[in-house]
């Protein structure tokens, strides 16, 4: 029997160098969401009560469609990373954690793809 702890096994390995990437991605998407959310709120308020033709006309403008697509992608990435942190912190079973992390990624991709498809369809007059 040894008096050594499991800490001896990781002493010389150093950090995984992944935490900072997660941190900065979460902060950058949060900042982008703040700016893009103001645009989306202004767009929704300006289109409140407008008919389908007016909305389609507004969304057919390339800058409006691009801003909406950027908002969707940024929000989906932010959502996935935020939920990943929650799953990693509160789910302790390794199999369940891996399954939930995979489902989280697939869900974020599905939401983003469906939303981008809808905007592109409206933008191109489909």
Backbone as JSON Lines, residues from 0, in Angstrom:
{"i":0,"aa":"X","n":[0.84,-1.17,0.0],"ca":[0.0,0.0,0.0],"c":[0.89,1.24,0.0]}
{"i":1,"aa":"X","n":[0.48,2.2,-0.79],"ca":[1.29,3.39,-0.94],"c":[0.6,4.59,-0.31]}
{"i":2,"aa":"X","n":[1.38,5.53,0.13],"ca":[0.85,6.76,0.71],"c":[0.69,7.84,-0.36]}
{"i":3,"aa":"X","n":[0.98,7.52,-1.6],"ca":[0.9,8.51,-2.68],"c":[-0.55,8.68,-3.13]}
{"i":4,"aa":"X","n":[-0.88,9.87,-3.54],"ca":[-2.22,10.18,-4.02],"c":[-2.26,10.14,-5.54]}
{"i":5,"aa":"X","n":[-3.46,10.11,-6.13],"ca":[-3.55,10.15,-7.59],"c":[-3.0,11.43,-8.2]}
{"i":6,"aa":"X","n":[-2.75,12.43,-7.37],"ca":[-2.19,13.68,-7.86],"c":[-0.83,13.47,-8.51]}
{"i":7,"aa":"X","n":[-0.08,12.46,-8.04],"ca":[1.25,12.2,-8.61],"c":[1.18,11.88,-10.09]}
{"i":8,"aa":"X","n":[0.05,11.3,-10.52],"ca":[-0.08,10.91,-11.92],"c":[-0.28,12.09,-12.86]}
{"i":9,"aa":"X","n":[-0.76,13.18,-12.34],"ca":[-1.06,14.33,-13.21],"c":[-0.11,15.5,-13.0]}
{"i":10,"aa":"X","n":[0.81,15.38,-12.09],"ca":[1.73,16.48,-11.78],"c":[2.47,16.98,-13.01]}
{"i":11,"aa":"X","n":[2.97,16.12,-13.82],"ca":[3.82,16.55,-14.93],"c":[3.06,16.71,-16.25]}
{"i":12,"aa":"X","n":[1.76,16.55,-16.24],"ca":[1.01,16.61,-17.49],"c":[0.64,18.03,-17.89]}
{"i":13,"aa":"X","n":[0.49,18.91,-16.95],"ca":[0.11,20.28,-17.28],"c":[-1.38,20.36,-17.59]}
{"i":14,"aa":"X","n":[-1.8,21.52,-18.02],"ca":[-3.22,21.73,-18.3],"c":[-3.58,21.16,-19.67]}
{"i":15,"aa":"X","n":[-4.86,20.96,-19.87],"ca":[-5.34,20.46,-21.16],"c":[-5.39,21.57,-22.21]}
{"i":16,"aa":"X","n":[-5.27,22.8,-21.76],"ca":[-5.27,23.98,-22.62],"c":[-6.56,24.11,-23.44]}
{"i":17,"aa":"X","n":[-7.69,23.73,-22.85],"ca":[-8.97,23.84,-23.53],"c":[-9.91,24.81,-22.82]}
{"i":18,"aa":"X","n":[-9.68,25.08,-21.56],"ca":[-10.59,25.91,-20.79],"c":[-10.67,27.33,-21.3]}
{"i":19,"aa":"X","n":[-9.55,27.9,-21.7],"ca":[-9.55,29.29,-22.16],"c":[-10.32,29.44,-23.47]}
{"i":20,"aa":"X","n":[-10.22,28.43,-24.33],"ca":[-10.95,28.48,-25.6],"c":[-12.45,28.51,-25.35]}
{"i":21,"aa":"X","n":[-12.91,27.64,-24.47],"ca":[-14.33,27.62,-24.1],"c":[-14.75,28.96,-23.52]}
{"i":22,"aa":"X","n":[-13.95,29.47,-22.62],"ca":[-14.24,30.73,-21.94],"c":[-14.39,31.86,-22.94]}
{"i":23,"aa":"X","n":[-13.41,32.0,-23.84],"ca":[-13.45,33.11,-24.78],"c":[-14.55,32.95,-25.83]}
{"i":24,"aa":"X","n":[-14.81,31.73,-26.26],"ca":[-15.9,31.51,-27.21],"c":[-17.23,31.9,-26.59]}
{"i":25,"aa":"X","n":[-17.43,31.53,-25.33],"ca":[-18.67,31.87,-24.63],"c":[-18.8,33.39,-24.5]}
{"i":26,"aa":"X","n":[-17.72,34.07,-24.16],"ca":[-17.77,35.53,-23.99],"c":[-17.97,36.25,-25.32]}
{"i":27,"aa":"X","n":[-17.29,35.78,-26.37],"ca":[-17.41,36.44,-27.68],"c":[-18.81,36.25,-28.27]}
{"i":28,"aa":"X","n":[-19.36,35.05,-28.15],"ca":[-20.72,34.84,-28.66],"c":[-21.73,35.62,-27.81]}
{"i":29,"aa":"X","n":[-21.45,35.76,-26.52],"ca":[-22.33,36.58,-25.67],"c":[-22.32,38.04,-26.1]}
{"i":30,"aa":"X","n":[-21.14,38.57,-26.39],"ca":[-21.05,39.96,-26.86],"c":[-21.71,40.13,-28.23]}
{"i":31,"aa":"X","n":[-21.49,39.17,-29.12],"ca":[-22.12,39.23,-30.44],"c":[-23.64,39.14,-30.3]}
{"i":32,"aa":"X","n":[-24.11,38.27,-29.4],"ca":[-25.56,38.15,-29.19],"c":[-26.16,39.44,-28.66]}
{"i":33,"aa":"X","n":[-25.43,40.15,-27.83],"ca":[-25.94,41.41,-27.3],"c":[-26.18,42.41,-28.43]}
{"i":34,"aa":"X","n":[-25.2,42.56,-29.29],"ca":[-25.33,43.5,-30.4],"c":[-26.39,43.03,-31.4]}
{"i":35,"aa":"X","n":[-26.33,41.76,-31.77],"ca":[-27.26,41.24,-32.77],"c":[-28.68,41.16,-32.22]}
{"i":36,"aa":"X","n":[-28.84,40.94,-30.92],"ca":[-30.19,40.92,-30.33],"c":[-30.86,42.29,-30.44]}
{"i":37,"aa":"X","n":[-30.08,43.35,-30.27],"ca":[-30.65,44.7,-30.43],"c":[-31.17,44.89,-31.85]}
{"i":38,"aa":"X","n":[-30.41,44.41,-32.82],"ca":[-30.86,44.49,-34.21],"c":[-32.14,43.68,-34.42]}
{"i":39,"aa":"X","n":[-32.17,42.46,-33.9],"ca":[-33.32,41.58,-34.1],"c":[-34.55,42.16,-33.41]}
{"i":40,"aa":"X","n":[-34.39,42.69,-32.21],"ca":[-35.52,43.31,-31.51],"c":[-36.05,44.5,-32.29]}
{"i":41,"aa":"X","n":[-35.14,45.34,-32.8],"ca":[-35.56,46.47,-33.63],"c":[-36.27,46.02,-34.89]}
{"i":42,"aa":"X","n":[-35.79,44.96,-35.51],"ca":[-36.42,44.42,-36.71],"c":[-37.81,43.89,-36.41]}
{"i":43,"aa":"X","n":[-37.96,43.15,-35.33],"ca":[-39.26,42.59,-34.97],"c":[-40.25,43.7,-34.64]}
{"i":44,"aa":"X","n":[-39.8,44.72,-33.92],"ca":[-40.68,45.84,-33.58],"c":[-41.1,46.58,-34.85]}
{"i":45,"aa":"X","n":[-40.16,46.78,-35.77],"ca":[-40.51,47.5,-37.0],"c":[-41.44,46.7,-37.9]}
{"i":46,"aa":"X","n":[-41.4,45.37,-37.8],"ca":[-42.24,44.53,-38.64],"c":[-43.53,44.07,-37.95]}
{"i":47,"aa":"X","n":[-43.73,44.51,-36.71],"ca":[-44.94,44.11,-35.98],"c":[-46.18,44.6,-36.72]}
{"i":48,"aa":"X","n":[-47.08,43.69,-37.0],"ca":[-48.32,44.04,-37.69],"c":[-48.21,44.08,-39.2]}
{"i":49,"aa":"X","n":[-47.01,43.89,-39.72],"ca":[-46.82,43.92,-41.18],"c":[-47.26,42.57,-41.77]}
{"i":50,"aa":"X","n":[-47.63,42.6,-43.01],"ca":[-48.06,41.39,-43.7],"c":[-46.87,40.57,-44.17]}
{"i":51,"aa":"X","n":[-47.2,39.4,-44.72],"ca":[-46.17,38.49,-45.2],"c":[-45.32,39.13,-46.29]}
{"i":52,"aa":"X","n":[-45.94,39.89,-47.17],"ca":[-45.21,40.53,-48.26],"c":[-44.18,41.52,-47.74]}
{"i":53,"aa":"X","n":[-44.56,42.3,-46.72],"ca":[-43.62,43.27,-46.15],"c":[-42.47,42.58,-45.45]}
{"i":54,"aa":"X","n":[-42.78,41.51,-44.73],"ca":[-41.72,40.77,-44.04],"c":[-40.79,40.12,-45.06]}
{"i":55,"aa":"X","n":[-41.34,39.49,-46.07],"ca":[-40.52,38.86,-47.1],"c":[-39.66,39.88,-47.83]}
{"i":56,"aa":"X","n":[-40.23,41.05,-48.07],"ca":[-39.47,42.11,-48.73],"c":[-38.3,42.58,-47.85]}
{"i":57,"aa":"X","n":[-38.55,42.72,-46.56],"ca":[-37.5,43.15,-45.65],"c":[-36.42,42.09,-45.53]}
{"i":58,"aa":"X","n":[-36.83,40.83,-45.41],"ca":[-35.85,39.75,-45.26],"c":[-35.11,39.45,-46.55]}
{"i":59,"aa":"X","n":[-35.62,39.88,-47.67],"ca":[-34.92,39.64,-48.93],"c":[-33.71,40.56,-49.09]}
{"i":60,"aa":"X","n":[-33.62,41.6,-48.23],"ca":[-32.45,42.46,-48.27],"c":[-31.25,41.67,-47.74]}
{"i":61,"aa":"X","n":[-30.14,41.64,-48.47],"ca":[-29.01,40.79,-48.07],"c":[-28.44,41.09,-46.69]}
{"i":62,"aa":"X","n":[-28.36,42.35,-46.3],"ca":[-27.79,42.68,-44.99],"c":[-28.69,42.22,-43.85]}
{"i":63,"aa":"X","n":[-29.99,42.27,-44.04],"ca":[-30.92,41.81,-43.0],"c":[-30.82,40.31,-42.85]}
{"i":64,"aa":"X","n":[-30.83,39.6,-43.96],"ca":[-30.7,38.14,-43.91],"c":[-29.37,37.71,-43.31]}
{"i":65,"aa":"X","n":[-28.3,38.39,-43.68],"ca":[-26.98,38.05,-43.14],"c":[-26.93,38.29,-41.64]}
{"i":66,"aa":"X","n":[-27.48,39.42,-41.18],"ca":[-27.48,39.71,-39.74],"c":[-28.29,38.66,-38.98]}
{"i":67,"aa":"X","n":[-29.42,38.24,-39.54],"ca":[-30.22,37.21,-38.88],"c":[-29.5,35.86,-38.83]}
{"i":68,"aa":"X","n":[-28.83,35.51,-39.91],"ca":[-28.07,34.25,-39.93],"c":[-26.91,34.31,-38.93]}
{"i":69,"aa":"X","n":[-26.22,35.44,-38.85],"ca":[-25.16,35.59,-37.86],"c":[-25.71,35.46,-36.44]}
{"i":70,"aa":"X","n":[-26.88,36.06,-36.2],"ca":[-27.51,35.96,-34.89],"c":[-27.83,34.5,-34.55]}
{"i":71,"aa":"X","n":[-28.4,33.78,-35.5],"ca":[-28.77,32.39,-35.25],"c":[-27.53,31.53,-34.97]}
{"i":72,"aa":"X","n":[-26.5,31.69,-35.77],"ca":[-25.29,30.89,-35.57],"c":[-24.63,31.21,-34.24]}
{"i":73,"aa":"X","n":[-24.52,32.49,-33.92],"ca":[-23.92,32.89,-32.65],"c":[-24.74,32.4,-31.47]}
{"i":74,"aa":"X","n":[-26.06,32.52,-31.55],"ca":[-26.92,32.06,-30.46],"c":[-26.85,30.55,-30.3]}
{"i":75,"aa":"X","n":[-26.77,29.81,-31.39],"ca":[-26.7,28.35,-31.31],"c":[-25.39,27.9,-30.69]}
{"i":76,"aa":"X","n":[-24.29,28.54,-31.06],"ca":[-22.99,28.2,-30.47],"c":[-23.0,28.53,-28.98]}
{"i":77,"aa":"X","n":[-23.51,29.69,-28.64],"ca":[-23.58,30.12,-27.23],"c":[-24.46,29.16,-26.43]}
{"i":78,"aa":"X","n":[-25.57,28.75,-27.0],"ca":[-26.48,27.82,-26.33],"c":[-25.79,26.47,-26.11]}
{"i":79,"aa":"X","n":[-25.1,25.97,-27.13],"ca":[-24.45,24.67,-27.01],"c":[-23.36,24.68,-25.95]}
{"i":80,"aa":"X","n":[-22.55,25.73,-25.94],"ca":[-21.46,25.8,-24.95],"c":[-22.02,25.96,-23.54]}
{"i":81,"aa":"X","n":[-23.03,26.79,-23.38],"ca":[-23.62,26.97,-22.06],"c":[-24.23,25.69,-21.53]}
{"i":82,"aa":"X","n":[-24.95,24.97,-22.37],"ca":[-25.55,23.72,-21.94],"c":[-24.49,22.65,-21.69]}
{"i":83,"aa":"X","n":[-23.4,22.68,-22.47],"ca":[-22.31,21.73,-22.26],"c":[-21.7,21.9,-20.88]}
{"i":84,"aa":"X","n":[-21.51,23.13,-20.45],"ca":[-20.95,23.39,-19.12],"c":[-21.88,22.85,-18.04]}
{"i":85,"aa":"X","n":[-23.18,23.06,-18.22],"ca":[-24.15,22.56,-17.24],"c":[-24.12,21.03,-17.19]}
{"i":86,"aa":"X","n":[-24.09,20.38,-18.35],"ca":[-24.05,18.92,-18.4],"c":[-22.77,18.41,-17.73]}
{"i":87,"aa":"X","n":[-21.63,19.02,-18.05],"ca":[-20.37,18.57,-17.47],"c":[-20.34,18.75,-15.96]}
{"i":88,"aa":"X","n":[-21.0,19.79,-15.45],"ca":[-20.97,20.06,-14.02],"c":[-21.94,19.18,-13.22]}
{"i":89,"aa":"X","n":[-23.08,18.85,-13.78],"ca":[-24.13,18.23,-12.98],"c":[-24.46,16.78,-13.33]}
{"i":90,"aa":"X","n":[-23.95,16.27,-14.44],"ca":[-24.18,14.87,-14.78],"c":[-22.91,14.1,-14.44]}
{"i":91,"aa":"X","n":[-23.02,13.12,-13.55],"ca":[-21.83,12.45,-13.05],"c":[-21.57,11.11,-13.71]}
{"i":92,"aa":"X","n":[-22.58,10.47,-14.27],"ca":[-22.37,9.21,-14.97],"c":[-21.71,9.46,-16.31]}
{"i":93,"aa":"X","n":[-20.62,8.74,-16.59],"ca":[-19.85,9.0,-17.81],"c":[-20.64,8.69,-19.08]}
{"i":94,"aa":"X","n":[-21.4,7.6,-19.1],"ca":[-22.19,7.25,-20.28],"c":[-23.29,8.26,-20.54]}
{"i":95,"aa":"X","n":[-23.98,8.66,-19.48],"ca":[-25.05,9.65,-19.62],"c":[-24.48,10.99,-20.05]}
{"i":96,"aa":"X","n":[-23.32,11.35,-19.53],"ca":[-22.7,12.63,-19.88],"c":[-22.36,12.67,-21.37]}
{"i":97,"aa":"X","n":[-21.77,11.6,-21.87],"ca":[-21.4,11.56,-23.29],"c":[-22.65,11.59,-24.17]}
{"i":98,"aa":"X","n":[-23.67,10.84,-23.79],"ca":[-24.9,10.84,-24.58],"c":[-25.55,12.22,-24.59]}
{"i":99,"aa":"X","n":[-25.6,12.87,-23.44],"ca":[-26.22,14.2,-23.38],"c":[-25.39,15.25,-24.13]}
{"i":100,"aa":"X","n":[-24.08,15.14,-24.07],"ca":[-23.24,16.07,-24.83],"c":[-23.45,15.91,-26.33]}
{"i":101,"aa":"X","n":[-23.59,14.66,-26.77],"ca":[-23.87,14.43,-28.19],"c":[-25.25,14.97,-28.58]}
{"i":102,"aa":"X","n":[-26.25,14.69,-27.76],"ca":[-27.6,15.22,-28.04],"c":[-27.62,16.74,-28.03]}
{"i":103,"aa":"X","n":[-26.86,17.34,-27.12],"ca":[-26.78,18.79,-27.06],"c":[-26.22,19.36,-28.36]}
{"i":104,"aa":"X","n":[-25.16,18.75,-28.86],"ca":[-24.56,19.22,-30.12],"c":[-25.52,19.03,-31.29]}
{"i":105,"aa":"X","n":[-26.15,17.86,-31.37],"ca":[-27.09,17.61,-32.46],"c":[-28.28,18.56,-32.4]}
{"i":106,"aa":"X","n":[-28.77,18.85,-31.2],"ca":[-29.9,19.77,-31.05],"c":[-29.53,21.17,-31.51]}
{"i":107,"aa":"X","n":[-28.35,21.64,-31.11],"ca":[-27.92,22.98,-31.52],"c":[-27.77,23.06,-33.03]}
{"i":108,"aa":"X","n":[-27.23,22.03,-33.64],"ca":[-27.08,22.01,-35.11],"c":[-28.44,21.99,-35.78]}
{"i":109,"aa":"X","n":[-29.37,21.19,-35.26],"ca":[-30.71,21.1,-35.86],"c":[-31.45,22.43,-35.76]}
{"i":110,"aa":"X","n":[-31.38,23.08,-34.62],"ca":[-32.05,24.38,-34.45],"c":[-31.45,25.41,-35.39]}
{"i":111,"aa":"X","n":[-30.12,25.46,-35.46],"ca":[-29.46,26.43,-36.34],"c":[-29.77,26.14,-37.81]}
{"i":112,"aa":"X","n":[-29.72,24.88,-38.21],"ca":[-29.98,24.54,-39.61],"c":[-31.41,24.87,-40.02]}
{"i":113,"aa":"X","n":[-32.38,24.53,-39.17],"ca":[-33.78,24.83,-39.49],"c":[-34.01,26.34,-39.56]}
{"i":114,"aa":"X","n":[-33.39,27.08,-38.66],"ca":[-33.58,28.53,-38.65],"c":[-32.92,29.19,-39.85]}
{"i":115,"aa":"X","n":[-31.71,28.77,-40.17],"ca":[-31.02,29.34,-41.34],"c":[-31.77,28.98,-42.62]}
{"i":116,"aa":"X","n":[-32.25,27.75,-42.72],"ca":[-33.03,27.35,-43.88],"c":[-34.27,28.23,-44.03]}
{"i":117,"aa":"X","n":[-34.97,28.51,-42.94],"ca":[-36.17,29.35,-42.98],"c":[-35.83,30.75,-43.45]}
{"i":118,"aa":"X","n":[-34.76,31.31,-42.96],"ca":[-34.38,32.68,-43.37],"c":[-33.97,32.69,-44.84]}
{"i":119,"aa":"X","n":[-33.22,31.7,-45.26],"ca":[-32.82,31.65,-46.67],"c":[-34.03,31.47,-47.58]}
{"i":120,"aa":"X","n":[-34.99,30.65,-47.15],"ca":[-36.19,30.45,-47.94],"c":[-36.97,31.75,-48.07]}
{"i":121,"aa":"X","n":[-37.12,32.47,-46.96],"ca":[-37.82,33.77,-47.03],"c":[-37.01,34.79,-47.83]}
{"i":122,"aa":"X","n":[-35.7,34.77,-47.67],"ca":[-34.85,35.75,-48.36],"c":[-34.88,35.58,-49.87]}
{"i":123,"aa":"X","n":[-34.9,34.32,-50.32],"ca":[-34.87,34.08,-51.76],"c":[-36.26,33.91,-52.36]}
{"i":124,"aa":"X","n":[-37.29,34.17,-51.56],"ca":[-38.64,34.17,-52.08],"c":[-39.2,32.79,-52.34]}
{"i":125,"aa":"X","n":[-38.83,31.83,-51.52],"ca":[-39.3,30.46,-51.73],"c":[-40.61,30.29,-51.14]}
